[in-house]
């Protein structure tokens, strides 16, 4: 009996010692991660926050609740999450492809630019526009948030190549060639009708060349595999995927295959990890939610949630209210930070640490269970530290890799005459 008691006491002591050691290790890890996150210059390369700014009524200086406002980005939450800089996307859903619609799309894009510009003017004490890494570092040292601009969907330029110069002059430093459907530039990865050009169209080839000339980054998120390879072949400078993942980890056409990742690395480019759960992990289907969503989209004659931006102001308000109620009734199952870092692990093992970064797609669907908005971005760094990534590795992931591409694209500007 004494032997049994002694053995039990020894086991309990060993267990409590192990737990204590584990707790001390976790404290040390958290301390290390917090220090790295605080000192790293952090950049998210894709957020759809301008959709909120352009419709009015959203206060970006307020600490908004993500679940009641359906917003994921504002200045207070950026500060709390340790996010220094973010790219605001001038996003347009794909509409009709005719002269009248293209003119309307160009006007809409310029209106969104104006909404971002007005916001920055009105909040100049808290945030500032940057167009280069050097400007971003300068602004960051003042304690302000840094705002970059990108254009999502080449539909915004219609057939007018001169609009690329206009976008660039307004501060845009990348353009995503298409969105969820084919446009006049290229094939999309998710158009239900399939390929139209088997890659870039003749206009698309001109777009790539003109973007190279301007020093505007080519973003291949959303494009088809063949479009990706066409862009890689034609571009004289590195290209990026501002919000995508690894298809080997989550088999979605929006993500990049291993062969595509290898080609991207050879090109000198970078893939920025999207945190939209459907692209991170295969989520078990919810027939009830899917049926409800389908009914909502059919009611407003739109393809997806982003299509709400094409509705009238009154319809948008009503559709969003219905969407919020639908979310409460049929909550979506979300992937986790660990699931997301699995993508980074795979990419790093395949092509190295120099070709991956962060582009969450917040306010466009991006959200994880434990990184639901920008205020929880530190959790990404904690998991990276837990998996053995060094301070230098993490700094590359958070901004170093993408800034390298920005500099290469700017340096690679050509002096050729603008295409007409």
Coordinates of C-alpha atoms in Angstrom, one line a residue:
X1 CA 0.0 0.0 0.0
X2 CA 2.8 2.4 0.9
X3 CA 4.5 1.6 -2.4
X4 CA 1.3 2.4 -4.3
X5 CA 0.8 5.7 -2.4
X6 CA 4.4 6.7 -3.0
X7 CA 4.1 5.8 -6.7
X8 CA 0.9 7.9 -7.0
X9 CA 2.5 10.9 -5.3
X10 CA 5.5 10.7 -7.6
X11 CA 3.1 10.6 -10.6
X12 CA 1.1 13.5 -9.4
X13 CA 4.3 15.5 -8.8
X14 CA 5.6 14.7 -12.2
X15 CA 2.3 15.7 -13.8
X16 CA 2.1 19.0 -11.9
X17 CA 5.8 19.8 -12.7
X18 CA 5.1 19.0 -16.4
X19 CA 2.0 21.3 -16.4
X20 CA 4.0 24.1 -14.7
X21 CA 6.9 23.8 -17.2
X22 CA 4.3 23.9 -20.1
X23 CA 2.8 27.0 -18.6
X24 CA 6.2 28.7 -18.3
X25 CA 7.0 27.7 -21.9
X26 CA 3.7 29.2 -23.1
X27 CA 4.4 32.4 -21.2
X28 CA 7.9 32.7 -22.7
X29 CA 6.5 31.9 -26.2
X30 CA 3.7 34.5 -25.9
X31 CA 6.2 37.1 -24.6
X32 CA 8.5 36.4 -27.6
X33 CA 5.7 36.5 -30.1
X34 CA 4.3 39.8 -28.7
X35 CA 7.7 41.4 -28.9
X36 CA 8.2 40.2 -32.5
X37 CA 4.7 41.3 -33.5
X38 CA 5.2 44.7 -31.9
X39 CA 8.5 45.4 -33.7
X40 CA 7.7 44.0 -37.1
X41 CA 6.2 46.3 -39.7
X42 CA 3.0 44.5 -40.5
X43 CA 1.1 44.8 -43.8
X44 CA -2.2 43.2 -45.0
X45 CA -2.4 43.4 -48.8
X46 CA -6.1 43.1 -49.3
X47 CA -9.2 44.5 -47.6
X48 CA -12.6 45.5 -49.0
X49 CA -13.2 48.3 -46.5
X50 CA -13.8 50.9 -49.2
X51 CA -17.2 49.2 -49.8
X52 CA -18.1 50.4 -46.3
X53 CA -16.6 53.9 -46.8
X54 CA -18.3 54.5 -50.2
X55 CA -21.8 53.8 -48.9
X56 CA -21.4 56.2 -46.0
X57 CA -22.4 55.8 -42.3
X58 CA -19.3 53.9 -41.3
X59 CA -16.9 55.6 -38.9
X60 CA -13.4 54.2 -39.4
X61 CA -12.1 56.1 -36.4
X62 CA -14.5 54.2 -34.1
X63 CA -13.7 50.8 -32.5
X64 CA -16.6 49.0 -34.3
X65 CA -17.9 45.6 -33.1
X66 CA -17.1 43.1 -35.9
X67 CA -20.2 41.0 -35.3
X68 CA -22.8 43.7 -35.0
X69 CA -21.5 46.0 -37.8
X70 CA -20.2 43.2 -40.1
X71 CA -16.9 45.2 -40.4
X72 CA -13.4 43.9 -39.8
X73 CA -11.2 46.9 -40.2
X74 CA -10.9 50.3 -38.5
X75 CA -8.1 52.4 -37.1
X76 CA -8.5 51.4 -33.4
X77 CA -8.7 47.7 -34.2
X78 CA -5.6 48.0 -36.5
X79 CA -3.7 49.5 -33.6
X80 CA -5.0 46.9 -31.1
X81 CA -4.0 44.1 -33.5
X82 CA -0.6 45.6 -34.3
X83 CA -1.4 46.1 -38.0
X84 CA 0.7 49.0 -39.3
X85 CA -0.5 49.1 -43.0
X86 CA -3.3 47.8 -45.1
X87 CA -4.2 47.9 -48.8
X88 CA -7.7 49.1 -49.4
X89 CA -9.2 47.5 -52.6
X90 CA -11.2 49.6 -55.0
X91 CA -13.4 46.7 -55.8
X92 CA -16.0 46.3 -58.5
X93 CA -18.2 43.2 -59.0
X94 CA -18.3 41.9 -62.6
X95 CA -21.1 43.6 -64.6
X96 CA -22.3 43.6 -68.2
X97 CA -19.5 43.9 -70.8
X98 CA -20.7 46.6 -73.1
X99 CA -19.7 50.3 -73.7
X100 CA -22.3 51.7 -71.4
X101 CA -21.6 49.4 -68.5
X102 CA -17.8 49.9 -68.9
X103 CA -18.3 53.7 -68.6
X104 CA -20.4 53.2 -65.5
X105 CA -17.8 50.9 -64.0
X106 CA -15.0 53.5 -64.6
X107 CA -17.2 56.1 -62.9
X108 CA -17.9 53.8 -60.0
X109 CA -14.2 53.1 -59.5
X110 CA -13.4 56.8 -59.4
X111 CA -16.2 57.3 -56.9
X112 CA -14.6 54.7 -54.6
X113 CA -11.2 56.3 -54.9
X114 CA -12.8 59.6 -53.9
X115 CA -14.5 57.9 -50.9
X116 CA -11.1 56.6 -49.7
X117 CA -9.4 60.0 -50.4
X118 CA -12.2 61.9 -48.5
X119 CA -11.8 59.5 -45.6
X120 CA -8.1 60.0 -45.5
X121 CA -8.5 63.8 -45.6
X122 CA -11.0 63.7 -42.8
X123 CA -8.8 61.4 -40.6
X124 CA -5.4 62.8 -41.5
X125 CA -4.3 62.8 -37.8
X126 CA -4.8 59.0 -37.7
X127 CA -3.9 57.6 -41.1
X128 CA -2.1 58.6 -44.3
X129 CA -1.8 57.3 -47.9
X130 CA 1.4 55.6 -48.9
X131 CA 2.6 54.5 -52.4
X132 CA 6.0 53.1 -51.5
X133 CA 7.6 51.1 -48.7
X134 CA 9.7 54.1 -47.8
X135 CA 6.6 56.3 -47.4
X136 CA 5.0 53.5 -45.3
X137 CA 7.9 53.3 -42.9
X138 CA 8.0 57.1 -42.6
X139 CA 4.2 57.3 -41.8
X140 CA 4.5 54.3 -39.4
X141 CA 7.1 56.1 -37.3
X142 CA 4.5 58.9 -36.6
X143 CA 2.1 56.3 -35.1
X144 CA -0.4 56.7 -37.8
X145 CA -1.9 53.8 -39.7
X146 CA -0.7 53.4 -43.3
X147 CA -3.2 53.0 -46.1
X148 CA -2.2 51.7 -49.6
X149 CA -4.6 51.3 -52.5
X150 CA -5.2 48.5 -55.0
X151 CA -7.8 48.0 -57.7
X152 CA -9.7 44.7 -57.6
X153 CA -11.1 43.6 -61.0
X154 CA -9.8 45.1 -64.3
X155 CA -13.4 45.6 -65.2
X156 CA -12.9 49.0 -63.6
X157 CA -10.8 50.2 -66.6
X158 CA -13.1 49.0 -69.3
X159 CA -11.1 49.0 -72.6
X160 CA -9.3 52.2 -71.7
X161 CA -5.7 51.6 -71.0
X162 CA -5.3 55.2 -70.0
X163 CA -7.3 54.5 -66.9
X164 CA -4.4 52.5 -65.6
X165 CA -2.4 55.7 -65.5
X166 CA -5.3 57.4 -63.8
X167 CA -5.5 54.7 -61.1
X168 CA -1.8 54.9 -60.6
X169 CA -1.9 58.6 -60.2
X170 CA -4.7 58.2 -57.6
X171 CA -2.4 56.0 -55.6
X172 CA -3.2 52.4 -56.7
X173 CA -0.1 50.2 -56.7
X174 CA -1.7 46.9 -57.9
X175 CA -4.6 45.7 -59.9
X176 CA -6.3 42.3 -59.7
X177 CA -6.9 41.4 -63.3
X178 CA -10.4 39.9 -62.8
X179 CA -12.8 38.8 -60.1
X180 CA -15.2 35.8 -59.9
X181 CA -16.2 36.0 -63.6
X182 CA -14.4 36.4 -66.9
X183 CA -13.9 40.0 -68.1
X184 CA -12.5 41.5 -71.2
X185 CA -8.9 41.1 -69.8
X186 CA -8.8 37.4 -68.9
X187 CA -10.4 34.2 -67.7
X188 CA -11.4 33.9 -64.1
X189 CA -10.8 30.8 -61.9
X190 CA -14.5 30.6 -60.9
X191 CA -16.6 31.6 -64.0
X192 CA -19.3 28.9 -64.2
X193 CA -19.1 29.2 -68.0
X194 CA -15.5 28.2 -68.1
X195 CA -12.6 29.6 -70.1
X196 CA -13.2 32.2 -72.8
X197 CA -9.7 33.1 -73.9
X198 CA -7.6 30.2 -72.4
X199 CA -5.8 32.9 -70.4
X200 CA -5.2 36.5 -71.2
X201 CA -7.2 38.2 -74.0
X202 CA -5.3 40.4 -76.5
X203 CA -6.5 43.4 -74.3
X204 CA -5.1 41.6 -71.3
X205 CA -1.7 41.2 -72.9
X206 CA -1.7 45.0 -73.4
X207 CA -2.8 45.5 -69.8
X208 CA 0.2 43.5 -68.5
X209 CA 2.6 45.4 -70.6
X210 CA 1.2 48.8 -69.5
X211 CA 1.2 47.9 -65.9
X212 CA 4.8 46.9 -66.2
X213 CA 5.5 50.3 -67.8
X214 CA 3.8 52.2 -65.0
X215 CA 5.3 50.2 -62.2
X216 CA 1.9 48.8 -61.1
X217 CA 1.9 45.3 -59.6
X218 CA 0.0 42.6 -61.5
X219 CA -2.3 40.7 -59.0
X220 CA -3.3 37.2 -60.2
X221 CA -5.7 36.4 -57.3
X222 CA -9.0 35.2 -58.8
X223 CA -7.5 34.4 -62.3
X224 CA -7.6 31.0 -64.0
X225 CA -4.5 28.8 -64.1
X226 CA -3.9 29.6 -67.8
X227 CA -4.2 33.4 -67.1
X228 CA -1.7 33.0 -64.3
X229 CA 0.8 31.4 -66.7
X230 CA 0.2 34.0 -69.4
X231 CA 0.9 36.8 -66.8
X232 CA 4.0 35.0 -65.6
X233 CA 5.3 34.7 -69.2
X234 CA 4.6 38.2 -70.2
X235 CA 5.5 40.2 -67.1
X236 CA 9.1 41.5 -66.9
X237 CA 8.8 42.0 -63.2
X238 CA 7.5 39.8 -60.3
X239 CA 3.7 39.3 -60.0
X240 CA 1.7 38.7 -56.8
X241 CA -1.4 37.0 -55.5
X242 CA -2.7 39.5 -53.0
X243 CA -5.2 37.2 -51.3
X244 CA -4.9 33.5 -52.2
X245 CA -3.9 30.1 -50.6
X246 CA -2.3 26.8 -51.4
X247 CA -4.5 24.4 -53.4
X248 CA -2.6 21.4 -52.0
X249 CA -4.0 22.3 -48.5
X250 CA -7.5 23.4 -49.6
X251 CA -8.6 22.3 -53.1
X252 CA -10.3 25.4 -54.3
X253 CA -9.7 26.9 -57.8
X254 CA -9.0 30.3 -56.2
X255 CA -5.9 28.8 -54.7
X256 CA -2.5 28.1 -56.4
X257 CA -1.3 24.6 -57.3
X258 CA 2.2 23.6 -56.3
X259 CA 3.4 24.0 -59.9
X260 CA 2.0 27.6 -59.9
X261 CA 3.7 28.3 -56.6
X262 CA 7.0 27.1 -58.0
X263 CA 6.5 29.3 -61.1
X264 CA 5.7 32.3 -58.8
X265 CA 8.9 31.8 -56.9
X266 CA 10.9 31.5 -60.1
X267 CA 9.3 34.8 -61.1
X268 CA 10.3 36.4 -57.8
X269 CA 6.7 36.9 -56.8
X270 CA 4.8 36.4 -53.6
X271 CA 1.5 34.8 -52.5
X272 CA -0.3 36.7 -49.7
X273 CA -2.5 34.4 -47.6
X274 CA -6.3 34.9 -47.8
X275 CA -8.1 34.2 -44.5
X276 CA -11.5 33.5 -46.1
X277 CA -12.3 30.2 -44.4
X278 CA -13.6 28.5 -47.6
X279 CA -10.1 29.0 -49.1
X280 CA -8.3 27.8 -46.0
X281 CA -10.2 24.6 -45.2
X282 CA -12.9 22.5 -46.8
X283 CA -15.9 23.4 -44.6
X284 CA -18.6 20.8 -44.1
X285 CA -21.7 21.8 -46.2
X286 CA -24.7 23.4 -44.5
X287 CA -27.7 22.7 -46.7
X288 CA -29.9 25.1 -44.7
X289 CA -27.4 28.0 -45.0
X290 CA -26.7 27.3 -48.7
X291 CA -30.4 27.2 -49.5
X292 CA -31.0 30.5 -47.6
X293 CA -28.0 32.2 -49.3
X294 CA -29.2 31.0 -52.7
X295 CA -32.7 32.4 -52.0
X296 CA -31.2 35.8 -50.9
X297 CA -29.0 36.0 -54.1
X298 CA -31.9 35.1 -56.3
X299 CA -34.2 37.6 -54.6
X300 CA -31.7 40.5 -55.5
X301 CA -30.5 38.9 -58.8
X302 CA -26.9 38.8 -57.7
X303 CA -24.2 36.1 -57.9
X304 CA -22.7 36.5 -54.4
X305 CA -22.5 38.7 -51.4
X306 CA -20.3 41.2 -53.1
X307 CA -23.0 41.7 -55.7
X308 CA -24.8 43.7 -53.1
X309 CA -22.5 46.6 -54.0
X310 CA -24.2 46.8 -57.4
X311 CA -27.7 47.3 -55.9
X312 CA -29.4 50.6 -55.2
X313 CA -28.7 52.3 -51.9
X314 CA -32.1 51.2 -50.5
X315 CA -31.7 47.6 -51.8
X316 CA -28.2 47.4 -50.3
X317 CA -29.5 48.4 -46.9
X318 CA -32.3 45.8 -47.1
X319 CA -30.1 43.0 -48.5
X320 CA -27.4 43.5 -45.9
X321 CA -29.9 43.5 -43.0
X322 CA -31.3 40.2 -44.4
X323 CA -27.8 38.8 -44.7
X324 CA -27.0 39.7 -41.1
X325 CA -30.2 37.9 -40.0
X326 CA -29.3 34.9 -42.1
X327 CA -25.8 34.8 -40.5
X328 CA -27.4 34.7 -37.0
X329 CA -29.8 31.9 -38.0
X330 CA -27.2 29.8 -39.9
X331 CA -23.7 30.8 -38.6
X332 CA -20.9 29.8 -40.9
X333 CA -18.3 27.4 -39.6
X334 CA -14.9 29.1 -39.6
X335 CA -11.4 27.8 -40.1
X336 CA -8.7 28.5 -37.4
X337 CA -5.3 30.2 -37.3
X338 CA -3.7 26.8 -37.1
X339 CA -5.5 25.9 -40.4
X340 CA -4.2 29.1 -42.0
X341 CA -0.6 28.6 -40.9
X342 CA -0.8 25.1 -42.5
X343 CA -0.9 27.0 -45.8
X344 CA 2.2 29.0 -44.9
X345 CA 4.0 25.9 -43.7
X346 CA 3.3 24.2 -47.1
X347 CA 4.3 27.2 -49.1
X348 CA 7.6 27.7 -47.2
X349 CA 8.5 24.1 -47.5
X350 CA 7.8 24.1 -51.2
X351 CA 9.3 27.4 -52.4
X352 CA 11.0 29.0 -49.4
X353 CA 10.3 31.8 -46.9
X354 CA 10.8 34.6 -49.4
X355 CA 7.5 34.2 -51.3
X356 CA 4.6 34.4 -48.8
X357 CA 2.8 37.1 -46.9
X358 CA -0.6 38.2 -45.5
X359 CA -3.7 39.4 -47.4
X360 CA -6.7 38.5 -45.3
X361 CA -9.6 39.8 -47.5
X362 CA -11.2 41.3 -44.4
X363 CA -14.5 43.0 -45.2
X364 CA -14.7 40.8 -48.3
X365 CA -15.4 37.6 -46.5
X366 CA -12.1 36.9 -44.7
X367 CA -12.5 35.7 -41.1
X368 CA -11.1 32.9 -38.9
X369 CA -12.6 31.7 -35.6
X370 CA -9.6 33.1 -33.7
X371 CA -8.6 35.9 -36.1
X372 CA -12.0 37.3 -36.9
X373 CA -10.8 40.8 -37.6
X374 CA -7.6 42.9 -37.6
X375 CA -7.7 43.3 -33.8
X376 CA -6.7 39.6 -33.5
X377 CA -3.7 39.6 -36.0
X378 CA -1.2 38.9 -33.2
X379 CA -2.6 35.4 -33.0
X380 CA -1.0 34.7 -36.4
X381 CA 2.4 35.7 -35.1
X382 CA 1.9 33.6 -32.0
X383 CA 1.3 30.5 -34.1
X384 CA 4.2 31.3 -36.4
X385 CA 6.5 31.5 -33.3
X386 CA 5.0 28.3 -31.9
X387 CA 5.9 26.5 -35.1
X388 CA 9.5 27.7 -35.0
X389 CA 9.6 30.6 -37.4
X390 CA 12.3 33.1 -36.6
X391 CA 12.0 36.8 -36.1
X392 CA 13.6 37.4 -39.5
X393 CA 11.1 34.9 -41.1
X394 CA 8.1 36.6 -39.5
X395 CA 9.3 40.0 -40.6
X396 CA 9.5 38.7 -44.2
X397 CA 6.0 37.3 -44.0
X398 CA 4.5 40.4 -42.5
X399 CA 6.0 42.9 -45.0
X400 CA 9.5 42.2 -46.2
X401 CA 8.6 39.9 -49.1
X402 CA 5.8 42.1 -50.5
X403 CA 7.9 45.3 -50.1
X404 CA 10.7 43.5 -52.0
X405 CA 8.2 43.0 -54.9
X406 CA 7.0 46.6 -54.7
X407 CA 10.5 47.8 -55.1
X408 CA 11.3 45.4 -57.9
X409 CA 8.2 46.5 -59.9
X410 CA 8.9 50.2 -59.4
X411 CA 12.5 49.7 -60.4
X412 CA 11.4 47.7 -63.5
X413 CA 9.4 50.6 -64.9
X414 CA 10.0 51.0 -68.6
X415 CA 10.4 54.2 -70.6
X416 CA 8.2 52.9 -73.5
X417 CA 5.4 55.1 -74.8
X418 CA 2.1 54.4 -73.1
X419 CA -0.1 52.0 -75.0
X420 CA -3.3 53.6 -76.3

